[in-house]
Amino acid sequence: MKRFLPYLLILVVGILFLINLLYGSVRIPISDAFSILLGGKSDKTAWNYIIWESRLPQAFTAMLSGAALAVSGLMLQTVFNNPLAGPDILGINSGAGLGAAIVLLLFGGIMPTGNLLIGGSMVLIGAAFIGAILVTALILFFSSQLRSNTMLLIIGMMTSYIVSSIVSLLNFFSTAEGVQSYMMWGMGNFGGVSYNQLPLFCTFITIGLGIAICLVKPLNALLLGTRYAENLGINVRRTRSLLLISTGLLVAVTTAYCGPISFIGLAVPHMARLLLGTGNHRILVPTTLLCGSMIALLCNFISMLPGDNGLLPLNAITPIIGAPVIIYVIISRRKGFN
């Protein structure tokens, strides 16, 4: 059964991807939706726009974001040897949140540049990305100074607390409109990538995932401990730096475009381990990638279930799926589960 698991996951991801294209807040007949996807034209111009400019980019964004967050979580859990390590544990999500907070709370959604005022989603995305990358650079600096993964983990958590405090202060002094805008961004949404932005988004995610796949052998060695990995000729410090670069890129891009998506990076790697019953990253990385895409597409579909009544916040859905997995893992480990 485990031999066919990747093929089964690919099939499920494909089905969920198609469902995300066919279902949404606007009801489009399935025959018309398929006709539009196959290159035909519908009598209603709005339906063509909805399929190509909204649902297709949103489905691709969900699929790639889920894969990015899940693989990031897997790498962090391995290198820190901590089952509760996730993409937000190092404060990268918080850094993106600080960038978004500066734009939405301090400048009210607009950014002054000389005599010009630039507004819109690209400013928000750019600010969130810069915030996430700056925190990643800070963690990389400490990574070069410290050999202890535990100390680096603690520094990441403290950085997250500091950034969260700054955001809280910005919230206190901001207007009601700014606070509302920041809250909406913080709820998470895979619809933040437009059709024109999709190639750039895909490029960044592909680079990050490519680095992660290249780290499969060092990650397997780290499972047996740092000294064992060094005896095998693995440069642990360089591996940790590459891992942080990959994780920082994946989480920064995803958070900048979609907001801070919770629990996917934390829970999905455990789902993949439970399905496979192994810690071998040669099969665990692709399985985690597919599971992340599957869960993200499922959550995106659930968020659209209200139909005409609007969208459910993603961060109200992901904990319902992820939290029971984490609880099960914690209880199982107390009983000797590995």
JSON list of C-alpha atoms in Angstrom, two decimals, residues 133-338:
[
{"chain": "A", "resi": 133, "resn": "ILE", "atom": "CA", "xyz": [13.81, 38.10, 5.01]},
{"chain": "A", "resi": 134, "resn": "LEU", "atom": "CA", "xyz": [15.28, 40.46, 7.63]},
{"chain": "A", "resi": 135, "resn": "VAL", "atom": "CA", "xyz": [14.31, 38.07, 10.42]},
{"chain": "A", "resi": 136, "resn": "THR", "atom": "CA", "xyz": [15.76, 35.16, 8.40]},
{"chain": "A", "resi": 137, "resn": "ALA", "atom": "CA", "xyz": [19.02, 37.11, 7.97]},
{"chain": "A", "resi": 138, "resn": "LEU", "atom": "CA", "xyz": [19.11, 37.75, 11.73]},
{"chain": "A", "resi": 139, "resn": "ILE", "atom": "CA", "xyz": [18.61, 34.04, 12.46]},
{"chain": "A", "resi": 140, "resn": "LEU", "atom": "CA", "xyz": [21.34, 33.18, 9.91]},
{"chain": "A", "resi": 141, "resn": "PHE", "atom": "CA", "xyz": [23.71, 35.54, 11.74]},
{"chain": "A", "resi": 142, "resn": "PHE", "atom": "CA", "xyz": [23.03, 33.83, 15.07]},
{"chain": "A", "resi": 143, "resn": "SER", "atom": "CA", "xyz": [23.34, 30.47, 13.32]},
{"chain": "A", "resi": 144, "resn": "SER", "atom": "CA", "xyz": [26.92, 31.33, 12.39]},
{"chain": "A", "resi": 145, "resn": "GLN", "atom": "CA", "xyz": [27.67, 32.25, 16.02]},
{"chain": "A", "resi": 146, "resn": "LEU", "atom": "CA", "xyz": [25.98, 29.31, 17.78]},
{"chain": "A", "resi": 147, "resn": "ARG", "atom": "CA", "xyz": [26.45, 25.58, 17.45]},
{"chain": "A", "resi": 148, "resn": "SER", "atom": "CA", "xyz": [23.49, 24.65, 19.62]},
{"chain": "A", "resi": 149, "resn": "ASN", "atom": "CA", "xyz": [20.21, 24.09, 17.78]},
{"chain": "A", "resi": 150, "resn": "THR", "atom": "CA", "xyz": [18.32, 24.53, 21.06]},
{"chain": "A", "resi": 151, "resn": "MET", "atom": "CA", "xyz": [19.80, 27.98, 21.64]},
{"chain": "A", "resi": 152, "resn": "LEU", "atom": "CA", "xyz": [18.99, 28.99, 18.07]},
{"chain": "A", "resi": 153, "resn": "LEU", "atom": "CA", "xyz": [15.42, 27.78, 18.57]},
{"chain": "A", "resi": 154, "resn": "ILE", "atom": "CA", "xyz": [15.10, 29.88, 21.74]},
{"chain": "A", "resi": 155, "resn": "ILE", "atom": "CA", "xyz": [16.50, 32.96, 19.97]},
{"chain": "A", "resi": 156, "resn": "GLY", "atom": "CA", "xyz": [13.91, 32.46, 17.21]},
{"chain": "A", "resi": 157, "resn": "MET", "atom": "CA", "xyz": [11.13, 32.32, 19.78]},
{"chain": "A", "resi": 158, "resn": "MET", "atom": "CA", "xyz": [12.40, 35.45, 21.55]},
{"chain": "A", "resi": 159, "resn": "THR", "atom": "CA", "xyz": [12.62, 37.26, 18.20]},
{"chain": "A", "resi": 160, "resn": "SER", "atom": "CA", "xyz": [9.02, 36.29, 17.53]},
{"chain": "A", "resi": 161, "resn": "TYR", "atom": "CA", "xyz": [7.95, 37.69, 20.93]},
{"chain": "A", "resi": 162, "resn": "ILE", "atom": "CA", "xyz": [9.76, 40.98, 20.32]},
{"chain": "A", "resi": 163, "resn": "VAL", "atom": "CA", "xyz": [8.23, 41.41, 16.86]},
{"chain": "A", "resi": 164, "resn": "SER", "atom": "CA", "xyz": [4.76, 40.55, 18.20]},
{"chain": "A", "resi": 165, "resn": "SER", "atom": "CA", "xyz": [5.16, 43.22, 20.87]},
{"chain": "A", "resi": 166, "resn": "ILE", "atom": "CA", "xyz": [6.05, 45.85, 18.26]},
{"chain": "A", "resi": 167, "resn": "VAL", "atom": "CA", "xyz": [2.98, 44.86, 16.22]},
{"chain": "A", "resi": 168, "resn": "SER", "atom": "CA", "xyz": [0.82, 45.16, 19.34]},
{"chain": "A", "resi": 169, "resn": "LEU", "atom": "CA", "xyz": [2.12, 48.69, 19.92]},
{"chain": "A", "resi": 170, "resn": "LEU", "atom": "CA", "xyz": [1.39, 49.62, 16.29]},
{"chain": "A", "resi": 171, "resn": "ASN", "atom": "CA", "xyz": [-2.11, 48.22, 16.74]},
{"chain": "A", "resi": 172, "resn": "PHE", "atom": "CA", "xyz": [-2.63, 50.39, 19.83]},
{"chain": "A", "resi": 173, "resn": "PHE", "atom": "CA", "xyz": [-1.71, 53.64, 18.06]},
{"chain": "A", "resi": 174, "resn": "SER", "atom": "CA", "xyz": [-3.35, 52.80, 14.72]},
{"chain": "A", "resi": 175, "resn": "THR", "atom": "CA", "xyz": [-6.75, 53.80, 13.36]},
{"chain": "A", "resi": 176, "resn": "ALA", "atom": "CA", "xyz": [-9.74, 51.44, 13.42]},
{"chain": "A", "resi": 177, "resn": "GLU", "atom": "CA", "xyz": [-9.50, 51.03, 9.63]},
{"chain": "A", "resi": 178, "resn": "GLY", "atom": "CA", "xyz": [-5.83, 50.06, 9.85]},
{"chain": "A", "resi": 179, "resn": "VAL", "atom": "CA", "xyz": [-6.47, 47.51, 12.60]},
{"chain": "A", "resi": 180, "resn": "GLN", "atom": "CA", "xyz": [-9.31, 45.98, 10.58]},
{"chain": "A", "resi": 181, "resn": "SER", "atom": "CA", "xyz": [-7.13, 45.73, 7.44]},
{"chain": "A", "resi": 182, "resn": "TYR", "atom": "CA", "xyz": [-4.34, 44.05, 9.41]},
{"chain": "A", "resi": 183, "resn": "MET", "atom": "CA", "xyz": [-6.79, 41.61, 10.99]},
{"chain": "A", "resi": 184, "resn": "MET", "atom": "CA", "xyz": [-8.12, 40.68, 7.54]},
{"chain": "A", "resi": 185, "resn": "TRP", "atom": "CA", "xyz": [-4.58, 40.03, 6.27]},
{"chain": "A", "resi": 186, "resn": "GLY", "atom": "CA", "xyz": [-3.80, 37.98, 9.38]},
{"chain": "A", "resi": 187, "resn": "MET", "atom": "CA", "xyz": [-6.74, 35.63, 8.77]},
{"chain": "A", "resi": 188, "resn": "GLY", "atom": "CA", "xyz": [-4.99, 34.14, 5.73]},
{"chain": "A", "resi": 189, "resn": "ASN", "atom": "CA", "xyz": [-6.18, 33.92, 2.15]},
{"chain": "A", "resi": 190, "resn": "PHE", "atom": "CA", "xyz": [-4.85, 32.02, -0.88]},
{"chain": "A", "resi": 191, "resn": "GLY", "atom": "CA", "xyz": [-6.48, 34.55, -3.20]},
{"chain": "A", "resi": 192, "resn": "GLY", "atom": "CA", "xyz": [-3.68, 37.11, -2.83]},
{"chain": "A", "resi": 193, "resn": "VAL", "atom": "CA", "xyz": [-1.77, 36.05, -5.98]},
{"chain": "A", "resi": 194, "resn": "SER", "atom": "CA", "xyz": [-3.07, 37.44, -9.27]},
{"chain": "A", "resi": 195, "resn": "TYR", "atom": "CA", "xyz": [-2.66, 35.73, -12.65]},
{"chain": "A", "resi": 196, "resn": "ASN", "atom": "CA", "xyz": [0.17, 38.13, -13.54]},
{"chain": "A", "resi": 197, "resn": "GLN", "atom": "CA", "xyz": [1.95, 37.57, -10.22]},
{"chain": "A", "resi": 198, "resn": "LEU", "atom": "CA", "xyz": [1.69, 33.77, -10.43]},
{"chain": "A", "resi": 199, "resn": "PRO", "atom": "CA", "xyz": [4.91, 33.16, -12.48]},
{"chain": "A", "resi": 200, "resn": "LEU", "atom": "CA", "xyz": [7.03, 35.12, -9.97]},
{"chain": "A", "resi": 201, "resn": "PHE", "atom": "CA", "xyz": [5.36, 33.34, -7.03]},
{"chain": "A", "resi": 202, "resn": "CYS", "atom": "CA", "xyz": [5.94, 29.92, -8.64]},
{"chain": "A", "resi": 203, "resn": "THR", "atom": "CA", "xyz": [9.59, 30.76, -9.35]},
{"chain": "A", "resi": 204, "resn": "PHE", "atom": "CA", "xyz": [10.36, 31.66, -5.71]},
{"chain": "A", "resi": 205, "resn": "ILE", "atom": "CA", "xyz": [8.58, 28.57, -4.36]},
{"chain": "A", "resi": 206, "resn": "THR", "atom": "CA", "xyz": [10.31, 26.29, -6.88]},
{"chain": "A", "resi": 207, "resn": "ILE", "atom": "CA", "xyz": [13.74, 27.63, -5.88]},
{"chain": "A", "resi": 208, "resn": "GLY", "atom": "CA", "xyz": [13.00, 27.08, -2.18]},
{"chain": "A", "resi": 209, "resn": "LEU", "atom": "CA", "xyz": [11.67, 23.56, -2.75]},
{"chain": "A", "resi": 210, "resn": "GLY", "atom": "CA", "xyz": [14.66, 22.77, -4.99]},
{"chain": "A", "resi": 211, "resn": "ILE", "atom": "CA", "xyz": [17.08, 23.66, -2.18]},
{"chain": "A", "resi": 212, "resn": "ALA", "atom": "CA", "xyz": [15.05, 21.50, 0.23]},
{"chain": "A", "resi": 213, "resn": "ILE", "atom": "CA", "xyz": [15.19, 18.48, -2.10]},
{"chain": "A", "resi": 214, "resn": "CYS", "atom": "CA", "xyz": [18.98, 18.89, -2.39]},
{"chain": "A", "resi": 215, "resn": "LEU", "atom": "CA", "xyz": [19.21, 18.68, 1.42]},
{"chain": "A", "resi": 216, "resn": "VAL", "atom": "CA", "xyz": [17.64, 15.19, 1.61]},
{"chain": "A", "resi": 217, "resn": "LYS", "atom": "CA", "xyz": [20.94, 13.37, 2.29]},
{"chain": "A", "resi": 218, "resn": "PRO", "atom": "CA", "xyz": [22.16, 15.77, 5.03]},
{"chain": "A", "resi": 219, "resn": "LEU", "atom": "CA", "xyz": [18.72, 15.67, 6.68]},
{"chain": "A", "resi": 220, "resn": "ASN", "atom": "CA", "xyz": [18.84, 11.86, 6.82]},
{"chain": "A", "resi": 221, "resn": "ALA", "atom": "CA", "xyz": [22.27, 12.07, 8.43]},
{"chain": "A", "resi": 222, "resn": "LEU", "atom": "CA", "xyz": [21.06, 14.60, 11.02]},
{"chain": "A", "resi": 223, "resn": "LEU", "atom": "CA", "xyz": [18.40, 12.12, 12.15]},
{"chain": "A", "resi": 224, "resn": "LEU", "atom": "CA", "xyz": [21.22, 10.13, 13.78]},
{"chain": "A", "resi": 225, "resn": "GLY", "atom": "CA", "xyz": [22.73, 13.17, 15.50]},
{"chain": "A", "resi": 226, "resn": "THR", "atom": "CA", "xyz": [25.09, 16.04, 14.72]},
{"chain": "A", "resi": 227, "resn": "ARG", "atom": "CA", "xyz": [28.29, 14.09, 15.49]},
{"chain": "A", "resi": 228, "resn": "TYR", "atom": "CA", "xyz": [27.24, 11.20, 13.27]},
{"chain": "A", "resi": 229, "resn": "ALA", "atom": "CA", "xyz": [26.50, 13.64, 10.43]},
{"chain": "A", "resi": 230, "resn": "GLU", "atom": "CA", "xyz": [29.91, 15.29, 10.84]},
{"chain": "A", "resi": 231, "resn": "ASN", "atom": "CA", "xyz": [31.61, 11.87, 10.77]},
{"chain": "A", "resi": 232, "resn": "LEU", "atom": "CA", "xyz": [29.91, 11.24, 7.43]},
{"chain": "A", "resi": 233, "resn": "GLY", "atom": "CA", "xyz": [31.48, 14.42, 6.08]},
{"chain": "A", "resi": 234, "resn": "ILE", "atom": "CA", "xyz": [28.34, 16.57, 6.34]},
{"chain": "A", "resi": 235, "resn": "ASN", "atom": "CA", "xyz": [29.05, 20.24, 6.96]},
{"chain": "A", "resi": 236, "resn": "VAL", "atom": "CA", "xyz": [26.37, 20.75, 9.62]},
{"chain": "A", "resi": 237, "resn": "ARG", "atom": "CA", "xyz": [26.75, 24.53, 9.83]},
{"chain": "A", "resi": 238, "resn": "ARG", "atom": "CA", "xyz": [26.47, 24.98, 6.06]},
{"chain": "A", "resi": 239, "resn": "THR", "atom": "CA", "xyz": [23.51, 22.58, 5.98]},
{"chain": "A", "resi": 240, "resn": "ARG", "atom": "CA", "xyz": [21.77, 24.58, 8.69]},
{"chain": "A", "resi": 241, "resn": "SER", "atom": "CA", "xyz": [22.41, 27.84, 6.80]},
{"chain": "A", "resi": 242, "resn": "LEU", "atom": "CA", "xyz": [21.02, 26.41, 3.55]},
{"chain": "A", "resi": 243, "resn": "LEU", "atom": "CA", "xyz": [18.04, 25.06, 5.45]},
{"chain": "A", "resi": 244, "resn": "LEU", "atom": "CA", "xyz": [17.32, 28.47, 6.96]},
{"chain": "A", "resi": 245, "resn": "ILE", "atom": "CA", "xyz": [17.66, 30.14, 3.56]},
{"chain": "A", "resi": 246, "resn": "SER", "atom": "CA", "xyz": [15.25, 27.64, 2.00]},
{"chain": "A", "resi": 247, "resn": "THR", "atom": "CA", "xyz": [12.79, 27.88, 4.90]},
{"chain": "A", "resi": 248, "resn": "GLY", "atom": "CA", "xyz": [13.06, 31.66, 5.02]},
{"chain": "A", "resi": 249, "resn": "LEU", "atom": "CA", "xyz": [12.38, 31.99, 1.30]},
{"chain": "A", "resi": 250, "resn": "LEU", "atom": "CA", "xyz": [9.44, 29.58, 1.31]},
{"chain": "A", "resi": 251, "resn": "VAL", "atom": "CA", "xyz": [7.78, 31.02, 4.41]},
{"chain": "A", "resi": 252, "resn": "ALA", "atom": "CA", "xyz": [8.50, 34.64, 3.48]},
{"chain": "A", "resi": 253, "resn": "VAL", "atom": "CA", "xyz": [6.99, 34.37, 0.00]},
{"chain": "A", "resi": 254, "resn": "THR", "atom": "CA", "xyz": [3.97, 32.38, 1.19]},
{"chain": "A", "resi": 255, "resn": "THR", "atom": "CA", "xyz": [3.27, 34.67, 4.16]},
{"chain": "A", "resi": 256, "resn": "ALA", "atom": "CA", "xyz": [3.80, 37.86, 2.15]},
{"chain": "A", "resi": 257, "resn": "TYR", "atom": "CA", "xyz": [1.24, 36.85, -0.48]},
{"chain": "A", "resi": 258, "resn": "CYS", "atom": "CA", "xyz": [-1.21, 34.81, 1.63]},
{"chain": "A", "resi": 259, "resn": "GLY", "atom": "CA", "xyz": [-0.85, 36.00, 5.21]},
{"chain": "A", "resi": 260, "resn": "PRO", "atom": "CA", "xyz": [0.38, 33.88, 8.14]},
{"chain": "A", "resi": 261, "resn": "ILE", "atom": "CA", "xyz": [-1.12, 30.42, 7.54]},
{"chain": "A", "resi": 262, "resn": "SER", "atom": "CA", "xyz": [-1.05, 28.39, 10.76]},
{"chain": "A", "resi": 263, "resn": "PHE", "atom": "CA", "xyz": [-0.65, 24.67, 11.50]},
{"chain": "A", "resi": 264, "resn": "ILE", "atom": "CA", "xyz": [0.11, 23.41, 7.95]},
{"chain": "A", "resi": 265, "resn": "GLY", "atom": "CA", "xyz": [3.86, 23.55, 8.55]},
{"chain": "A", "resi": 266, "resn": "LEU", "atom": "CA", "xyz": [3.51, 22.08, 12.02]},
{"chain": "A", "resi": 267, "resn": "ALA", "atom": "CA", "xyz": [1.01, 19.25, 11.46]},
{"chain": "A", "resi": 268, "resn": "VAL", "atom": "CA", "xyz": [1.48, 18.03, 7.89]},
{"chain": "A", "resi": 269, "resn": "PRO", "atom": "CA", "xyz": [5.00, 16.54, 8.37]},
{"chain": "A", "resi": 270, "resn": "HIS", "atom": "CA", "xyz": [3.55, 14.38, 11.17]},
{"chain": "A", "resi": 271, "resn": "MET", "atom": "CA", "xyz": [0.72, 13.28, 8.87]},
{"chain": "A", "resi": 272, "resn": "ALA", "atom": "CA", "xyz": [3.30, 12.17, 6.30]},
{"chain": "A", "resi": 273, "resn": "ARG", "atom": "CA", "xyz": [5.31, 10.27, 8.93]},
{"chain": "A", "resi": 274, "resn": "LEU", "atom": "CA", "xyz": [2.17, 8.51, 10.18]},
{"chain": "A", "resi": 275, "resn": "LEU", "atom": "CA", "xyz": [1.23, 7.50, 6.63]},
{"chain": "A", "resi": 276, "resn": "LEU", "atom": "CA", "xyz": [4.72, 6.21, 5.77]},
{"chain": "A", "resi": 277, "resn": "GLY", "atom": "CA", "xyz": [5.90, 4.91, 9.13]},
{"chain": "A", "resi": 278, "resn": "THR", "atom": "CA", "xyz": [9.45, 6.03, 8.32]},
{"chain": "A", "resi": 279, "resn": "GLY", "atom": "CA", "xyz": [11.75, 9.01, 8.76]},
{"chain": "A", "resi": 280, "resn": "ASN", "atom": "CA", "xyz": [13.65, 8.48, 5.48]},
{"chain": "A", "resi": 281, "resn": "HIS", "atom": "CA", "xyz": [13.61, 11.91, 3.82]},
{"chain": "A", "resi": 282, "resn": "ARG", "atom": "CA", "xyz": [14.03, 10.44, 0.33]},
{"chain": "A", "resi": 283, "resn": "ILE", "atom": "CA", "xyz": [10.38, 9.47, 0.43]},
{"chain": "A", "resi": 284, "resn": "LEU", "atom": "CA", "xyz": [9.29, 11.69, 3.32]},
{"chain": "A", "resi": 285, "resn": "VAL", "atom": "CA", "xyz": [10.04, 14.99, 1.54]},
{"chain": "A", "resi": 286, "resn": "PRO", "atom": "CA", "xyz": [7.92, 14.28, -1.60]},
{"chain": "A", "resi": 287, "resn": "THR", "atom": "CA", "xyz": [5.15, 12.76, 0.54]},
{"chain": "A", "resi": 288, "resn": "THR", "atom": "CA", "xyz": [5.13, 15.80, 2.84]},
{"chain": "A", "resi": 289, "resn": "LEU", "atom": "CA", "xyz": [5.06, 18.06, -0.21]},
{"chain": "A", "resi": 290, "resn": "LEU", "atom": "CA", "xyz": [2.01, 16.27, -1.63]},
{"chain": "A", "resi": 291, "resn": "CYS", "atom": "CA", "xyz": [0.25, 16.13, 1.76]},
{"chain": "A", "resi": 292, "resn": "GLY", "atom": "CA", "xyz": [0.82, 19.87, 2.20]},
{"chain": "A", "resi": 293, "resn": "SER", "atom": "CA", "xyz": [-0.71, 20.60, -1.20]},
{"chain": "A", "resi": 294, "resn": "MET", "atom": "CA", "xyz": [-3.65, 18.30, -0.42]},
{"chain": "A", "resi": 295, "resn": "ILE", "atom": "CA", "xyz": [-4.42, 19.90, 2.97]},
{"chain": "A", "resi": 296, "resn": "ALA", "atom": "CA", "xyz": [-4.07, 23.45, 1.61]},
{"chain": "A", "resi": 297, "resn": "LEU", "atom": "CA", "xyz": [-6.43, 22.73, -1.33]},
{"chain": "A", "resi": 298, "resn": "LEU", "atom": "CA", "xyz": [-8.90, 21.08, 1.07]},
{"chain": "A", "resi": 299, "resn": "CYS", "atom": "CA", "xyz": [-8.80, 24.09, 3.41]},
{"chain": "A", "resi": 300, "resn": "ASN", "atom": "CA", "xyz": [-9.23, 26.47, 0.47]},
{"chain": "A", "resi": 301, "resn": "PHE", "atom": "CA", "xyz": [-12.30, 24.51, -0.68]},
{"chain": "A", "resi": 302, "resn": "ILE", "atom": "CA", "xyz": [-13.79, 24.51, 2.84]},
{"chain": "A", "resi": 303, "resn": "SER", "atom": "CA", "xyz": [-13.26, 28.29, 3.05]},
{"chain": "A", "resi": 304, "resn": "MET", "atom": "CA", "xyz": [-15.48, 28.70, -0.04]},
{"chain": "A", "resi": 305, "resn": "LEU", "atom": "CA", "xyz": [-18.36, 26.51, 1.23]},
{"chain": "A", "resi": 306, "resn": "PRO", "atom": "CA", "xyz": [-20.51, 29.47, 2.42]},
{"chain": "A", "resi": 307, "resn": "GLY", "atom": "CA", "xyz": [-20.83, 30.41, -1.29]},
{"chain": "A", "resi": 308, "resn": "ASP", "atom": "CA", "xyz": [-22.63, 33.72, -1.75]},
{"chain": "A", "resi": 309, "resn": "ASN", "atom": "CA", "xyz": [-22.29, 34.50, 1.96]},
{"chain": "A", "resi": 310, "resn": "GLY", "atom": "CA", "xyz": [-18.52, 35.05, 1.68]},
{"chain": "A", "resi": 311, "resn": "LEU", "atom": "CA", "xyz": [-15.32, 33.21, 2.57]},
{"chain": "A", "resi": 312, "resn": "LEU", "atom": "CA", "xyz": [-14.32, 31.55, 5.82]},
{"chain": "A", "resi": 313, "resn": "PRO", "atom": "CA", "xyz": [-10.91, 32.66, 7.23]},
{"chain": "A", "resi": 314, "resn": "LEU", "atom": "CA", "xyz": [-8.22, 30.06, 6.49]},
{"chain": "A", "resi": 315, "resn": "ASN", "atom": "CA", "xyz": [-6.79, 30.37, 9.99]},
{"chain": "A", "resi": 316, "resn": "ALA", "atom": "CA", "xyz": [-10.16, 29.33, 11.38]},
{"chain": "A", "resi": 317, "resn": "ILE", "atom": "CA", "xyz": [-9.97, 26.07, 9.39]},
{"chain": "A", "resi": 318, "resn": "THR", "atom": "CA", "xyz": [-6.33, 24.93, 9.55]},
{"chain": "A", "resi": 319, "resn": "PRO", "atom": "CA", "xyz": [-6.27, 24.48, 13.38]},
{"chain": "A", "resi": 320, "resn": "ILE", "atom": "CA", "xyz": [-9.35, 22.22, 13.21]},
{"chain": "A", "resi": 321, "resn": "ILE", "atom": "CA", "xyz": [-7.38, 19.88, 10.93]},
{"chain": "A", "resi": 322, "resn": "GLY", "atom": "CA", "xyz": [-3.90, 20.37, 12.40]},
{"chain": "A", "resi": 323, "resn": "ALA", "atom": "CA", "xyz": [-4.45, 20.52, 16.15]},
{"chain": "A", "resi": 324, "resn": "PRO", "atom": "CA", "xyz": [-5.87, 16.96, 16.51]},
{"chain": "A", "resi": 325, "resn": "VAL", "atom": "CA", "xyz": [-2.81, 15.62, 14.64]},
{"chain": "A", "resi": 326, "resn": "ILE", "atom": "CA", "xyz": [-0.43, 17.37, 17.05]},
{"chain": "A", "resi": 327, "resn": "ILE", "atom": "CA", "xyz": [-2.39, 16.16, 20.08]},
{"chain": "A", "resi": 328, "resn": "TYR", "atom": "CA", "xyz": [-2.27, 12.59, 18.74]},
{"chain": "A", "resi": 329, "resn": "VAL", "atom": "CA", "xyz": [1.49, 12.81, 18.11]},
{"chain": "A", "resi": 330, "resn": "ILE", "atom": "CA", "xyz": [2.16, 14.12, 21.64]},
{"chain": "A", "resi": 331, "resn": "ILE", "atom": "CA", "xyz": [0.05, 11.37, 23.24]},
{"chain": "A", "resi": 332, "resn": "SER", "atom": "CA", "xyz": [1.62, 8.68, 21.02]},
{"chain": "A", "resi": 333, "resn": "ARG", "atom": "CA", "xyz": [5.15, 9.80, 21.88]},
{"chain": "A", "resi": 334, "resn": "ARG", "atom": "CA", "xyz": [4.37, 9.50, 25.59]},
{"chain": "A", "resi": 335, "resn": "LYS", "atom": "CA", "xyz": [3.40, 5.88, 24.90]},
{"chain": "A", "resi": 336, "resn": "GLY", "atom": "CA", "xyz": [6.69, 5.22, 23.13]},
{"chain": "A", "resi": 337, "resn": "PHE", "atom": "CA", "xyz": [5.71, 6.16, 19.59]},
{"chain": "A", "resi": 338, "resn": "ASN", "atom": "CA", "xyz": [8.61, 7.05, 17.28]}
]
